[in-house]
Amino acid sequence: MIALCLVALSTLLAGCAAPSKVFSPQESFDSVATYSRLFDASPAQTCEAARRALLSQGYIINTHVAEMVEGKKNFQPEADAHLQMMIRVVCVPESAQGKVSLGFVTAVQEQYTLKKSNNSASLGVGGVGSVSLPLLSSDEALVKVGSETIASDTFYDSFFDLIKRYLVLGEPLVE
């Protein structure tokens, strides 16, 4: 009887200790050109050009300081799907004189989906019990289902080209 209880207990404990999913490292540190470029401008000028590039594409600027700018834009590719793109640009001096800067850009796309939950009501009557009635109303909420750092060379190349365009225009930029 004791042996049977021990077997049952060990089986129960083994079921609770399900193996957790292990992910391998997602980073390879192989390309420095994807997320950064050199610009013939000060860090403040480079970040101002990046701010203008983001504004030209409909991004809302969340943060803008001399050496960093961050913008967000929302997309709705389907009725029940929502995407949010956040782009952060950090500009640092690359030369002692500060006339050359290095711009680092990271774009993160978050995916949301619409989840519905039906509402029901319970009615309790003393001595009889309770009755659960389905209602016709439901709550809808956007639920985050994924987040990904964009790793496309083409995406970053086009963004860096747009920054260069705003640097070349000769518009008065921040010093």
Short mmCIF file of N, CA, C and O in Angstrom, two decimals, residues 19-155:
data_model
loop_
_atom_site.label_atom_id
_atom_site.label_comp_id
_atom_site.label_asym_id
_atom_site.label_seq_id
_atom_site.Cartn_x
_atom_site.Cartn_y
_atom_site.Cartn_z
N PRO A 19 8.80 19.89 -18.53
CA PRO A 19 9.99 20.61 -18.97
C PRO A 19 9.62 21.97 -19.56
O PRO A 19 8.63 22.09 -20.28
N SER A 20 10.41 22.99 -19.22
CA SER A 20 10.15 24.31 -19.76
C SER A 20 10.83 24.44 -21.12
O SER A 20 11.83 23.78 -21.39
N LYS A 21 10.28 25.30 -21.97
CA LYS A 21 10.80 25.49 -23.31
C LYS A 21 12.09 26.30 -23.23
O LYS A 21 12.15 27.33 -22.57
N VAL A 22 13.12 25.83 -23.91
CA VAL A 22 14.42 26.49 -23.90
C VAL A 22 14.66 27.10 -25.28
O VAL A 22 14.51 26.43 -26.29
N PHE A 23 15.02 28.39 -25.32
CA PHE A 23 15.30 29.07 -26.57
C PHE A 23 16.80 29.29 -26.71
O PHE A 23 17.47 29.66 -25.76
N SER A 24 17.30 29.07 -27.90
CA SER A 24 18.71 29.34 -28.16
C SER A 24 18.91 30.85 -28.31
O SER A 24 17.95 31.58 -28.57
N PRO A 25 20.14 31.33 -28.19
CA PRO A 25 20.39 32.77 -28.36
C PRO A 25 19.92 33.23 -29.74
O PRO A 25 20.17 32.57 -30.74
N GLN A 26 19.23 34.36 -29.77
CA GLN A 26 18.68 34.88 -31.01
C GLN A 26 19.62 35.88 -31.69
O GLN A 26 19.33 36.36 -32.77
N GLU A 27 20.73 36.19 -31.07
CA GLU A 27 21.65 37.21 -31.58
C GLU A 27 22.91 36.58 -32.11
O GLU A 27 23.44 35.64 -31.52
N SER A 28 23.42 37.12 -33.22
CA SER A 28 24.66 36.58 -33.78
C SER A 28 25.78 37.61 -33.83
O SER A 28 26.92 37.27 -34.07
N PHE A 29 25.48 38.89 -33.65
CA PHE A 29 26.47 39.97 -33.65
C PHE A 29 27.35 39.92 -34.90
O PHE A 29 28.55 40.08 -34.83
N ASP A 30 26.74 39.71 -36.07
CA ASP A 30 27.54 39.57 -37.27
C ASP A 30 27.57 40.81 -38.16
O ASP A 30 28.50 40.99 -38.90
N SER A 31 26.59 41.70 -38.09
CA SER A 31 26.55 42.84 -38.99
C SER A 31 26.49 44.14 -38.19
O SER A 31 25.60 44.34 -37.39
N VAL A 32 27.46 45.01 -38.44
CA VAL A 32 27.42 46.33 -37.81
C VAL A 32 26.75 47.33 -38.72
O VAL A 32 26.36 48.40 -38.29
N ALA A 33 26.61 47.02 -40.00
CA ALA A 33 26.06 47.96 -40.97
C ALA A 33 24.54 48.02 -40.95
O ALA A 33 23.96 48.97 -41.44
N THR A 34 23.88 47.02 -40.42
CA THR A 34 22.42 47.01 -40.46
C THR A 34 21.82 48.14 -39.65
O THR A 34 20.95 48.86 -40.13
N TYR A 35 22.27 48.33 -38.44
CA TYR A 35 21.64 49.26 -37.51
C TYR A 35 22.37 50.59 -37.34
O TYR A 35 21.93 51.41 -36.55
N SER A 36 23.47 50.83 -38.04
CA SER A 36 24.20 52.08 -37.84
C SER A 36 24.82 52.59 -39.15
O SER A 36 25.13 51.81 -40.04
N ARG A 37 25.00 53.93 -39.20
CA ARG A 37 25.64 54.57 -40.34
C ARG A 37 26.41 55.79 -39.84
O ARG A 37 26.06 56.40 -38.84
N LEU A 38 27.44 56.17 -40.60
CA LEU A 38 28.18 57.40 -40.35
C LEU A 38 27.56 58.54 -41.14
O LEU A 38 27.14 58.35 -42.28
N PHE A 39 27.53 59.72 -40.52
CA PHE A 39 26.99 60.91 -41.18
C PHE A 39 27.98 62.06 -41.02
O PHE A 39 28.60 62.21 -39.97
N ASP A 40 28.11 62.88 -42.06
CA ASP A 40 28.96 64.07 -42.02
C ASP A 40 28.18 65.22 -41.38
O ASP A 40 27.85 66.22 -42.03
N ALA A 41 27.87 65.08 -40.12
CA ALA A 41 27.11 66.08 -39.38
C ALA A 41 27.31 65.83 -37.89
O ALA A 41 27.74 64.74 -37.49
N SER A 42 26.97 66.82 -37.10
CA SER A 42 27.06 66.65 -35.65
C SER A 42 25.96 65.69 -35.20
O SER A 42 24.98 65.48 -35.91
N PRO A 43 26.09 65.12 -33.99
CA PRO A 43 25.02 64.26 -33.48
C PRO A 43 23.66 64.98 -33.41
O PRO A 43 22.64 64.40 -33.76
N ALA A 44 23.66 66.24 -33.01
CA ALA A 44 22.40 66.98 -32.92
C ALA A 44 21.79 67.17 -34.31
O ALA A 44 20.57 67.03 -34.48
N GLN A 45 22.61 67.46 -35.31
CA GLN A 45 22.10 67.61 -36.68
C GLN A 45 21.57 66.27 -37.21
O GLN A 45 20.53 66.23 -37.88
N THR A 46 22.28 65.21 -36.93
CA THR A 46 21.86 63.89 -37.39
C THR A 46 20.52 63.50 -36.76
O THR A 46 19.61 63.02 -37.45
N CYS A 47 20.37 63.71 -35.47
CA CYS A 47 19.11 63.36 -34.80
C CYS A 47 17.97 64.28 -35.25
O CYS A 47 16.83 63.83 -35.33
N GLU A 48 18.27 65.53 -35.55
CA GLU A 48 17.22 66.41 -36.08
C GLU A 48 16.78 65.94 -37.46
O GLU A 48 15.58 65.94 -37.77
N ALA A 49 17.71 65.50 -38.29
CA ALA A 49 17.35 64.95 -39.61
C ALA A 49 16.54 63.67 -39.44
O ALA A 49 15.57 63.43 -40.19
N ALA A 50 16.88 62.84 -38.46
CA ALA A 50 16.12 61.62 -38.18
C ALA A 50 14.71 61.97 -37.71
O ALA A 50 13.73 61.32 -38.10
N ARG A 51 14.57 63.00 -36.89
CA ARG A 51 13.25 63.43 -36.42
C ARG A 51 12.39 63.87 -37.61
O ARG A 51 11.22 63.47 -37.73
N ARG A 52 12.99 64.63 -38.52
CA ARG A 52 12.26 65.08 -39.70
C ARG A 52 11.90 63.90 -40.61
O ARG A 52 10.82 63.88 -41.20
N ALA A 53 12.80 62.93 -40.70
CA ALA A 53 12.51 61.74 -41.51
C ALA A 53 11.31 60.99 -40.93
O ALA A 53 10.42 60.56 -41.67
N LEU A 54 11.28 60.83 -39.61
CA LEU A 54 10.16 60.15 -38.97
C LEU A 54 8.86 60.93 -39.16
O LEU A 54 7.81 60.36 -39.49
N LEU A 55 8.92 62.24 -38.96
CA LEU A 55 7.73 63.07 -39.14
C LEU A 55 7.21 62.99 -40.57
O LEU A 55 6.00 62.97 -40.80
N SER A 56 8.12 62.92 -41.54
CA SER A 56 7.71 62.87 -42.94
C SER A 56 6.96 61.59 -43.28
O SER A 56 6.24 61.53 -44.28
N GLN A 57 7.11 60.57 -42.45
CA GLN A 57 6.44 59.29 -42.68
C GLN A 57 5.24 59.07 -41.77
O GLN A 57 4.70 57.97 -41.70
N GLY A 58 4.85 60.11 -41.03
CA GLY A 58 3.66 60.02 -40.19
C GLY A 58 3.88 59.50 -38.79
O GLY A 58 2.92 59.13 -38.11
N TYR A 59 5.12 59.46 -38.33
CA TYR A 59 5.40 58.99 -36.96
C TYR A 59 5.11 60.10 -35.97
O TYR A 59 5.32 61.28 -36.25
N ILE A 60 4.63 59.71 -34.81
CA ILE A 60 4.43 60.64 -33.70
C ILE A 60 5.70 60.59 -32.87
O ILE A 60 6.13 59.51 -32.45
N ILE A 61 6.29 61.73 -32.62
CA ILE A 61 7.54 61.79 -31.87
C ILE A 61 7.24 61.75 -30.38
O ILE A 61 6.55 62.63 -29.85
N ASN A 62 7.75 60.72 -29.71
CA ASN A 62 7.56 60.57 -28.26
C ASN A 62 8.66 61.27 -27.49
O ASN A 62 8.41 61.89 -26.47
N THR A 63 9.89 61.10 -27.94
CA THR A 63 11.05 61.64 -27.25
C THR A 63 11.95 62.32 -28.27
O THR A 63 12.20 61.77 -29.34
N HIS A 64 12.41 63.53 -27.93
CA HIS A 64 13.36 64.21 -28.79
C HIS A 64 14.30 65.03 -27.92
O HIS A 64 13.91 66.01 -27.31
N VAL A 65 15.54 64.57 -27.82
CA VAL A 65 16.60 65.31 -27.16
C VAL A 65 17.74 65.43 -28.17
O VAL A 65 17.68 64.84 -29.25
N ALA A 66 18.78 66.16 -27.82
CA ALA A 66 19.85 66.45 -28.79
C ALA A 66 20.41 65.20 -29.46
O ALA A 66 20.69 65.21 -30.65
N GLU A 67 20.59 64.12 -28.70
CA GLU A 67 21.25 62.95 -29.28
C GLU A 67 20.38 61.69 -29.30
O GLU A 67 20.88 60.59 -29.41
N MET A 68 19.05 61.88 -29.21
CA MET A 68 18.15 60.73 -29.33
C MET A 68 16.76 61.20 -29.76
O MET A 68 16.28 62.25 -29.33
N VAL A 69 16.15 60.41 -30.62
CA VAL A 69 14.78 60.67 -31.04
C VAL A 69 14.05 59.33 -31.12
O VAL A 69 14.65 58.32 -31.49
N GLU A 70 12.77 59.34 -30.72
CA GLU A 70 11.97 58.12 -30.74
C GLU A 70 10.59 58.46 -31.26
O GLU A 70 9.99 59.44 -30.83
N GLY A 71 10.11 57.64 -32.20
CA GLY A 71 8.79 57.87 -32.77
C GLY A 71 8.00 56.58 -32.88
O GLY A 71 8.58 55.49 -32.96
N LYS A 72 6.65 56.71 -32.89
CA LYS A 72 5.77 55.55 -33.01
C LYS A 72 4.75 55.81 -34.10
O LYS A 72 4.34 56.95 -34.34
N LYS A 73 4.32 54.72 -34.72
CA LYS A 73 3.29 54.78 -35.75
C LYS A 73 2.44 53.52 -35.64
O LYS A 73 2.97 52.44 -35.38
N ASN A 74 1.13 53.66 -35.83
CA ASN A 74 0.20 52.54 -35.73
C ASN A 74 -0.28 52.13 -37.11
O ASN A 74 -0.48 52.97 -37.99
N PHE A 75 -0.49 50.84 -37.28
CA PHE A 75 -1.00 50.28 -38.52
C PHE A 75 -2.12 49.30 -38.18
O PHE A 75 -2.10 48.67 -37.13
N GLN A 76 -3.08 49.15 -39.11
CA GLN A 76 -4.14 48.17 -38.92
C GLN A 76 -4.33 47.43 -40.25
O GLN A 76 -5.18 47.76 -41.05
N PRO A 77 -3.52 46.37 -40.47
CA PRO A 77 -3.58 45.65 -41.73
C PRO A 77 -4.85 44.83 -41.92
O PRO A 77 -5.24 44.54 -43.04
N GLU A 78 -5.50 44.45 -40.84
CA GLU A 78 -6.76 43.69 -40.89
C GLU A 78 -7.68 44.24 -39.81
O GLU A 78 -7.24 44.93 -38.89
N ALA A 79 -8.96 43.89 -39.90
CA ALA A 79 -9.95 44.42 -38.96
C ALA A 79 -9.65 44.04 -37.51
O ALA A 79 -9.89 44.82 -36.60
N ASP A 80 -9.10 42.85 -37.28
CA ASP A 80 -8.85 42.42 -35.90
C ASP A 80 -7.36 42.34 -35.57
O ASP A 80 -6.97 41.71 -34.60
N ALA A 81 -6.52 43.00 -36.37
CA ALA A 81 -5.07 43.01 -36.10
C ALA A 81 -4.58 44.45 -36.05
O ALA A 81 -5.06 45.32 -36.79
N HIS A 82 -3.65 44.69 -35.17
CA HIS A 82 -3.09 46.03 -34.97
C HIS A 82 -1.58 45.88 -34.83
O HIS A 82 -1.11 45.00 -34.11
N LEU A 83 -0.82 46.73 -35.52
CA LEU A 83 0.64 46.74 -35.42
C LEU A 83 1.08 48.11 -34.94
O LEU A 83 0.50 49.13 -35.32
N GLN A 84 2.12 48.13 -34.13
CA GLN A 84 2.70 49.39 -33.69
C GLN A 84 4.20 49.32 -33.93
O GLN A 84 4.86 48.38 -33.47
N MET A 85 4.72 50.30 -34.66
CA MET A 85 6.14 50.37 -34.96
C MET A 85 6.76 51.48 -34.12
O MET A 85 6.24 52.60 -34.09
N MET A 86 7.83 51.17 -33.41
CA MET A 86 8.56 52.15 -32.63
C MET A 86 9.99 52.18 -33.16
O MET A 86 10.64 51.14 -33.27
N ILE A 87 10.45 53.39 -33.53
CA ILE A 87 11.81 53.56 -34.04
C ILE A 87 12.56 54.49 -33.11
O ILE A 87 12.08 55.58 -32.79
N ARG A 88 13.74 54.05 -32.69
CA ARG A 88 14.59 54.86 -31.82
C ARG A 88 15.92 55.10 -32.54
O ARG A 88 16.54 54.17 -33.05
N VAL A 89 16.34 56.37 -32.56
CA VAL A 89 17.60 56.77 -33.18
C VAL A 89 18.47 57.40 -32.10
O VAL A 89 18.04 58.32 -31.41
N VAL A 90 19.69 56.90 -31.96
CA VAL A 90 20.66 57.46 -31.03
C VAL A 90 21.85 57.94 -31.86
O VAL A 90 22.38 57.21 -32.69
N CYS A 91 22.25 59.20 -31.63
CA CYS A 91 23.33 59.82 -32.40
C CYS A 91 24.49 60.13 -31.47
O CYS A 91 24.31 60.81 -30.46
N VAL A 92 25.68 59.64 -31.82
CA VAL A 92 26.86 59.85 -30.98
C VAL A 92 27.99 60.40 -31.85
O VAL A 92 28.08 60.10 -33.04
N PRO A 93 28.87 61.22 -31.24
CA PRO A 93 30.00 61.74 -32.01
C PRO A 93 30.97 60.63 -32.39
O PRO A 93 31.23 59.72 -31.60
N GLU A 94 31.50 60.72 -33.59
CA GLU A 94 32.45 59.72 -34.06
C GLU A 94 33.83 60.33 -34.28
O GLU A 94 34.80 59.63 -34.46
N SER A 95 33.92 61.65 -34.24
CA SER A 95 35.21 62.32 -34.40
C SER A 95 35.43 63.24 -33.21
O SER A 95 34.49 63.65 -32.54
N ALA A 96 36.69 63.59 -33.00
CA ALA A 96 37.03 64.46 -31.87
C ALA A 96 36.41 65.85 -32.03
O ALA A 96 36.05 66.50 -31.05
N GLN A 97 36.28 66.32 -33.27
CA GLN A 97 35.70 67.64 -33.51
C GLN A 97 34.18 67.62 -33.45
O GLN A 97 33.54 68.67 -33.43
N GLY A 98 33.56 66.45 -33.47
CA GLY A 98 32.10 66.34 -33.40
C GLY A 98 31.40 66.62 -34.72
O GLY A 98 30.20 66.82 -34.75
N LYS A 99 32.14 66.63 -35.84
CA LYS A 99 31.54 66.94 -37.14
C LYS A 99 31.12 65.68 -37.88
O LYS A 99 30.52 65.76 -38.94
N VAL A 100 31.45 64.54 -37.33
CA VAL A 100 31.01 63.25 -37.88
C VAL A 100 30.29 62.53 -36.75
O VAL A 100 30.77 62.50 -35.62
N SER A 101 29.14 61.96 -37.09
CA SER A 101 28.39 61.26 -36.05
C SER A 101 28.02 59.86 -36.54
O SER A 101 28.00 59.57 -37.74
N LEU A 102 27.75 59.03 -35.58
CA LEU A 102 27.31 57.66 -35.84
C LEU A 102 25.86 57.58 -35.38
O LEU A 102 25.55 57.91 -34.24
N GLY A 103 25.00 57.18 -36.29
CA GLY A 103 23.58 57.03 -35.95
C GLY A 103 23.23 55.57 -35.80
O GLY A 103 23.49 54.77 -36.69
N PHE A 104 22.65 55.23 -34.66
CA PHE A 104 22.18 53.87 -34.39
C PHE A 104 20.65 53.89 -34.43
O PHE A 104 20.03 54.72 -33.78
N VAL A 105 20.07 52.98 -35.19
CA VAL A 105 18.62 52.92 -35.32
C VAL A 105 18.14 51.53 -34.96
O VAL A 105 18.72 50.53 -35.40
N THR A 106 17.08 51.48 -34.17
CA THR A 106 16.43 50.21 -33.85
C THR A 106 14.93 50.39 -34.05
O THR A 106 14.35 51.35 -33.56
N ALA A 107 14.33 49.46 -34.78
CA ALA A 107 12.89 49.48 -35.00
C ALA A 107 12.29 48.22 -34.39
O ALA A 107 12.77 47.12 -34.63
N VAL A 108 11.26 48.41 -33.59
CA VAL A 108 10.56 47.29 -32.95
C VAL A 108 9.10 47.34 -33.38
O VAL A 108 8.46 48.39 -33.31
N GLN A 109 8.60 46.20 -33.85
CA GLN A 109 7.20 46.10 -34.25
C GLN A 109 6.47 45.19 -33.27
O GLN A 109 6.88 44.07 -33.04
N GLU A 110 5.39 45.73 -32.70
CA GLU A 110 4.57 44.95 -31.76
C GLU A 110 3.25 44.63 -32.45
O GLU A 110 2.68 45.47 -33.15
N GLN A 111 2.79 43.40 -32.23
CA GLN A 111 1.56 42.94 -32.86
C GLN A 111 0.50 42.70 -31.79
O GLN A 111 0.77 42.08 -30.77
N TYR A 112 -0.69 43.21 -32.06
CA TYR A 112 -1.83 43.05 -31.17
C TYR A 112 -2.97 42.40 -31.95
O TYR A 112 -3.08 42.59 -33.16
N THR A 113 -3.82 41.67 -31.27
CA THR A 113 -5.00 41.10 -31.90
C THR A 113 -6.21 41.36 -31.01
O THR A 113 -6.07 41.57 -29.81
N LEU A 114 -7.37 41.36 -31.63
CA LEU A 114 -8.59 41.62 -30.91
C LEU A 114 -9.10 40.33 -30.28
O LEU A 114 -9.29 39.32 -30.97
N LYS A 115 -9.28 40.33 -28.98
CA LYS A 115 -9.81 39.17 -28.25
C LYS A 115 -11.18 39.53 -27.70
O LYS A 115 -11.37 40.61 -27.15
N LYS A 116 -12.12 38.62 -27.88
CA LYS A 116 -13.47 38.83 -27.39
C LYS A 116 -13.73 37.90 -26.21
O LYS A 116 -13.27 36.76 -26.20
N SER A 117 -14.48 38.39 -25.24
CA SER A 117 -14.89 37.55 -24.12
C SER A 117 -16.36 37.79 -23.86
O SER A 117 -16.81 38.93 -23.76
N ASN A 118 -17.13 36.71 -23.82
CA ASN A 118 -18.57 36.82 -23.58
C ASN A 118 -18.84 37.02 -22.10
O ASN A 118 -18.14 36.49 -21.24
N ASN A 119 -19.88 37.75 -21.82
CA ASN A 119 -20.30 38.00 -20.43
C ASN A 119 -21.48 37.10 -20.10
O ASN A 119 -22.32 36.81 -20.93
N SER A 120 -21.52 36.65 -18.87
CA SER A 120 -22.68 35.89 -18.40
C SER A 120 -23.04 36.39 -17.01
O SER A 120 -22.21 36.95 -16.31
N ALA A 121 -24.28 36.17 -16.65
CA ALA A 121 -24.74 36.61 -15.33
C ALA A 121 -25.25 35.40 -14.56
O ALA A 121 -25.79 34.46 -15.14
N SER A 122 -25.04 35.42 -13.26
CA SER A 122 -25.55 34.34 -12.41
C SER A 122 -26.63 34.91 -11.50
O SER A 122 -26.50 36.00 -10.96
N LEU A 123 -27.67 34.13 -11.35
CA LEU A 123 -28.77 34.52 -10.48
C LEU A 123 -28.88 33.46 -9.40
O LEU A 123 -29.05 32.28 -9.69
N GLY A 124 -28.73 33.85 -8.17
CA GLY A 124 -28.81 32.90 -7.06
C GLY A 124 -30.12 33.04 -6.31
O GLY A 124 -30.53 34.13 -5.94
N VAL A 125 -30.78 31.92 -6.10
CA VAL A 125 -32.03 31.91 -5.34
C VAL A 125 -31.83 30.97 -4.16
O VAL A 125 -31.45 29.82 -4.34
N GLY A 126 -32.08 31.48 -2.95
CA GLY A 126 -31.87 30.70 -1.74
C GLY A 126 -32.67 29.40 -1.75
O GLY A 126 -33.85 29.39 -2.05
N GLY A 127 -32.03 28.30 -1.44
CA GLY A 127 -32.69 27.02 -1.36
C GLY A 127 -32.81 26.32 -2.71
O GLY A 127 -32.97 25.11 -2.78
N VAL A 128 -32.75 27.06 -3.80
CA VAL A 128 -32.91 26.47 -5.13
C VAL A 128 -31.56 26.28 -5.81
O VAL A 128 -31.32 25.30 -6.49
N GLY A 129 -30.66 27.25 -5.64
CA GLY A 129 -29.35 27.20 -6.29
C GLY A 129 -29.15 28.43 -7.15
O GLY A 129 -29.80 29.45 -6.96
N SER A 130 -28.29 28.33 -8.09
CA SER A 130 -28.04 29.48 -8.97
C SER A 130 -28.20 29.07 -10.42
O SER A 130 -28.02 27.93 -10.79
N VAL A 131 -28.54 30.06 -11.22
CA VAL A 131 -28.73 29.86 -12.66
C VAL A 131 -27.81 30.83 -13.37
O VAL A 131 -27.75 32.01 -13.04
N SER A 132 -27.05 30.34 -14.35
CA SER A 132 -26.16 31.18 -15.13
C SER A 132 -26.81 31.43 -16.48
O SER A 132 -27.16 30.50 -17.19
N LEU A 133 -26.95 32.70 -16.82
CA LEU A 133 -27.60 33.08 -18.08
C LEU A 133 -26.59 33.78 -18.98
O LEU A 133 -25.93 34.71 -18.55
N PRO A 134 -26.49 33.34 -20.23
CA PRO A 134 -25.59 34.06 -21.14
C PRO A 134 -26.22 35.39 -21.56
O PRO A 134 -27.42 35.47 -21.80
N LEU A 135 -25.41 36.42 -21.62
CA LEU A 135 -25.87 37.72 -22.09
C LEU A 135 -25.39 37.91 -23.52
O LEU A 135 -24.44 37.26 -23.96
N LEU A 136 -25.99 38.80 -24.22
CA LEU A 136 -25.60 39.04 -25.60
C LEU A 136 -24.41 40.00 -25.70
O LEU A 136 -23.90 40.22 -26.77
N SER A 137 -23.94 40.55 -24.62
CA SER A 137 -22.83 41.49 -24.69
C SER A 137 -21.50 40.75 -24.58
O SER A 137 -21.40 39.67 -24.02
N SER A 138 -20.49 41.38 -25.15
CA SER A 138 -19.14 40.83 -25.05
C SER A 138 -18.16 41.99 -24.96
O SER A 138 -18.42 43.08 -25.45
N ASP A 139 -17.05 41.75 -24.30
CA ASP A 139 -15.99 42.74 -24.18
C ASP A 139 -14.93 42.42 -25.21
O ASP A 139 -14.61 41.26 -25.46
N GLU A 140 -14.38 43.47 -25.81
CA GLU A 140 -13.30 43.31 -26.77
C GLU A 140 -12.10 44.08 -26.25
O GLU A 140 -12.23 45.18 -25.74
N ALA A 141 -10.92 43.49 -26.43
CA ALA A 141 -9.70 44.15 -26.00
C ALA A 141 -8.56 43.76 -26.93
O ALA A 141 -8.53 42.65 -27.45
N LEU A 142 -7.64 44.71 -27.15
CA LEU A 142 -6.44 44.39 -27.91
C LEU A 142 -5.45 43.73 -26.97
O LEU A 142 -5.15 44.24 -25.89
N VAL A 143 -4.93 42.59 -27.39
CA VAL A 143 -4.00 41.83 -26.58
C VAL A 143 -2.70 41.69 -27.37
O VAL A 143 -2.71 41.31 -28.54
N LYS A 144 -1.59 42.01 -26.73
CA LYS A 144 -0.29 41.91 -27.38
C LYS A 144 0.05 40.43 -27.59
O LYS A 144 0.05 39.65 -26.64
N VAL A 145 0.35 40.08 -28.84
CA VAL A 145 0.66 38.68 -29.15
C VAL A 145 2.08 38.50 -29.66
O VAL A 145 2.52 37.36 -29.85
N GLY A 146 2.82 39.58 -29.90
CA GLY A 146 4.18 39.43 -30.37
C GLY A 146 4.92 40.75 -30.43
O GLY A 146 4.32 41.82 -30.51
N SER A 147 6.23 40.66 -30.37
CA SER A 147 7.11 41.82 -30.47
C SER A 147 8.38 41.37 -31.16
O SER A 147 8.93 40.32 -30.83
N GLU A 148 8.83 42.17 -32.12
CA GLU A 148 9.98 41.75 -32.91
C GLU A 148 10.83 42.96 -33.29
O GLU A 148 10.30 44.00 -33.71
N THR A 149 12.14 42.84 -33.15
CA THR A 149 13.06 43.84 -33.65
C THR A 149 13.24 43.60 -35.14
O THR A 149 13.56 42.50 -35.56
N ILE A 150 12.99 44.64 -35.93
CA ILE A 150 13.12 44.53 -37.37
C ILE A 150 14.60 44.34 -37.71
O ILE A 150 15.46 45.06 -37.23
N ALA A 151 14.89 43.35 -38.55
CA ALA A 151 16.28 43.04 -38.90
C ALA A 151 16.54 43.15 -40.40
O ALA A 151 17.54 42.66 -40.89
N SER A 152 15.67 43.82 -41.14
CA SER A 152 15.77 43.92 -42.59
C SER A 152 16.76 45.01 -43.00
O SER A 152 16.57 46.19 -42.68
N ASP A 153 17.80 44.62 -43.75
CA ASP A 153 18.76 45.60 -44.25
C ASP A 153 18.07 46.64 -45.14
O ASP A 153 18.39 47.82 -45.08
N THR A 154 17.14 46.21 -45.96
CA THR A 154 16.43 47.10 -46.87
C THR A 154 15.65 48.16 -46.10
O THR A 154 15.65 49.34 -46.48
N PHE A 155 14.99 47.77 -45.01
CA PHE A 155 14.25 48.71 -44.18
C PHE A 155 15.17 49.81 -43.66
O PHE A 155 14.89 50.99 -43.78
#
